[in-house]
Amino acid sequence: MNTVPRPAPRPEASQQPQADTGSGTVAVGDALPRIDGRLKVTGQARYAAEHPAPDLCHGVVVSSAIARGRITAMHLDEARAVPGVIDILWHGHRPRTRRLDLFYKDMIAPGGSPYKPLYSDGIVYSGQPIALVLADSFEAARCAAALVRVDYEREAHETGLDSNLPQARKPTGFKAGFSKPPKPTGDAPAAFAAAAHTVDLDFHSGAEHHNPMEMHASTVIRGPDGHLTIHDKTQGSQNSRWQVSHVFGLSSDKVTVKNAFVGGAFGSGLRPQYNLLLAVMASLHLGRSVRVVLTRQQMFTFGHRPQTWQRVRLAADARGRLQAVMHDAIAATSRLEDYVEVVVNWSGQLYRCDNVQLGYKLVPLDHATPMDMRAPGAAHGVFALEVAMDELACQVGMDPLALRVANYAERDAAKDLPYSSKELHACYTQGAERFGWSARNPEPRSMREGRELIGWGMATGTWDALQMFARARAVLDAQGHLVVESAASDIGTGTYTVMAQIAAAAMGLPLAHVTFRLGDSTLPVAPVEGGSSHVTTVGSAVEGACEKLQKALLKRAQGLAGSPLRGLKFADVECTGGVLRSRREPGRAVGLADIVAAGGDGQQLEVKYLLLPNILKQKKYVRATHSAVFCEVRVDEELGTVRVTRVVSAVAAGRIVNPLTARSQIIGGVVWGISQALHEETLNDEAQGRFMNHNLSEYHVPVNADIHDIDVLFVAEDDRIVSRLGAKGVGEIGSVAVAAAVSNAIRHATGRRLCDKPFTPDKVMAP
Ligand code: MOS
């Protein structure tokens, strides 16, 4: 087979995003366009599957066609006969890997036994990788992969949650960041039984699958000395490096993982995916460079937002004050690992109520282990709570916003702790004002235009404000150029931009004089980019490093003969306009480049900084971001179609470092929330034990025509408990309340309550 002709490789750019214009200084809070934008729109930014290597070999994965059982025979002759095929790896023909579960555990693996690709003849889910076809071209490998035939010995499987609810059991453990549901407070069942108004709703949520633009891919480039440089689609280069080193017993200096550019990840890249281990396996086996790219269909084979069943019971007195909150969730996991996202905890935290009872259980099924997906847990749990709150407002006869204000929590009742900051009131008032909520007629079916009923709904959103630990290195050279480094990631969120911005602001330098380097496992340690915590974590490390650098500069400057800064304390000086100067007497100043040049080493001044969260202080507070989402829907009852024509999202997320990139995060979140409400669901075929609509023609996501007016506003908030920047992080908060607001708007438009996402025409029209 001839390989497809290819255009000449495009020139490799510097691959380092760098602001190229502007000599003025910048501040935290400035709306700066992303500095990686030019590299991306001109195609110079290379993603994981785009890095060239002279001897590159292409691997295509063969996926299991059954959900449970074992492989009894692999028929490979036809595949091997395809011209260009080099070899086929499978469990009987692969390099040695370590055996213990321990070595397969990535940094954020949940409890249990991690999946080990090509490890044995066992099949534990449909779609699991069972062979890797290696060829000179992707096309030859893909053609040959289709010719691999497999004999299986099938065993009975279970893949449906609803038919297995009686198997629910408690999780065996809870991972960091997801604590177990708090103990009950008061007597919720008794309060529920005695209350004037009650709501009791069931929610069935199907699985959802990650569909970032960029498919998961790993390019392993083998150096002459056997060093592996791996371009991996990941949210944490050091997590991937860690797993590769452990599984193959390679010392950490033999492996470098890079993720300079990531085409969206949203949680799919928090854990290393099987393409990484397979690509490394093949590279070690062949002694050459290997690329493994998953197909779009295979993006449905490594984890998903789990199927979840929920029941929410709320009770209120005649004036709408909450008397009881009971929220139970049962979520699917795999038989290998207990994936936990808890789902229910926010229901004990968001409103004031004395009687709260929360439960969370798991059902192990024959699917891949579920995985984090933007606002994991909250996407289901806060949705259910907020739909139930809206239904309660209908029962009590109160405006839904007024009901939430009447139950506003000034402190967290379950944990009896204050909030580190909570400007949710401002979200309610400013969001309602922007939307025009006060003009709402509470009567369902009261607004119509042409064929369409119009409804207005709202919901509250919340997400945890997290901070992890990270290191940053800052190096100032004698030309006054600052390089700051940390093994952070930019999954499309704007990390390059905001980190350079934070550093430039701290040092009083123009953005063009600052380079922020990320996406390389050899850089100072940083966590995975997840949970909307990179600004609070890496951003704080960057600012801390810059402060430390200024202290070092002051010390060195004061050592100069006749230093104008002699005698000044650190608090007395500031960095601005390329000089370090006295705040009171700006004439007393020394140029930063001059200070660097005066050092013994002559060329640069370097500091390293470790950001550790102040856990003792932080744990005295509940730390969360909040939002109020208002939306308008138009429902055509004859066709069952729903359009979300207007959304206002008012967000309280601490200080907003960059309103432009932050706004983009919220817009993206709103789009995904609309998608959850109207489009997305992976349908499970219980007979085959397989997700059926594993492609973008049948797994629906919104297109431009589905998205209308989205208005984002950030309310003033500043939280120095969550981070020294005052920021709390944005990302997940953008999507949390949206699907609930859509359900609530449909209720207002039609009088019909929809609980099971997505609200497709069949459900809208059901009798
Ligand atoms: Mo987060 S689940 O990595 O969007």
PDB file of C-alpha atoms and ligand atoms in Angstrom, residues 235 266-267 270 372-376 491 529-532 732, ligand 1:
ATOM      1  CA  GLN A 235      -3.588  17.856  31.787  1.00  0.00           C
ATOM      2  CA  PHE A 266     -12.008  19.063  30.560  1.00  0.00           C
ATOM      3  CA  GLY A 267     -10.933  16.163  32.772  1.00  0.00           C
ATOM      4  CA  LEU A 270      -6.324  14.231  34.154  1.00  0.00           C
ATOM      5  CA  ASP A 372     -13.793  13.442  35.846  1.00  0.00           C
ATOM      6  CA  MET A 373     -15.654  15.578  33.376  1.00  0.00           C
ATOM      7  CA  ARG A 374     -16.042  19.321  33.841  1.00  0.00           C
ATOM      8  CA  ALA A 375     -17.648  19.979  37.248  1.00  0.00           C
ATOM      9  CA  PRO A 376     -17.631  16.274  38.166  1.00  0.00           C
ATOM     10  CA  ILE A 491      -5.629  23.015  28.197  1.00  0.00           C
ATOM     11  CA  GLU A 529      -4.657  21.346  35.526  1.00  0.00           C
ATOM     12  CA  GLY A 530      -7.983  20.317  36.991  1.00  0.00           C
ATOM     13  CA  GLY A 531     -10.759  21.463  39.262  1.00  0.00           C
ATOM     14  CA  SER A 532     -10.357  25.069  38.112  1.00  0.00           C
ATOM     15  CA  GLU A 732     -16.213  24.470  36.053  1.00  0.00           C
TER      16      GLU A 732
HETATM   17 MO1  MOS B   1     -11.723  19.558  35.069  1.00  0.00          MO
HETATM   18  S1  MOS B   1     -12.890  17.840  35.476  1.00  0.00           S
HETATM   19  O1  MOS B   1     -10.224  18.873  34.640  1.00  0.00           O
HETATM   20  O2  MOS B   1     -12.591  20.285  33.742  1.00  0.00           O
END
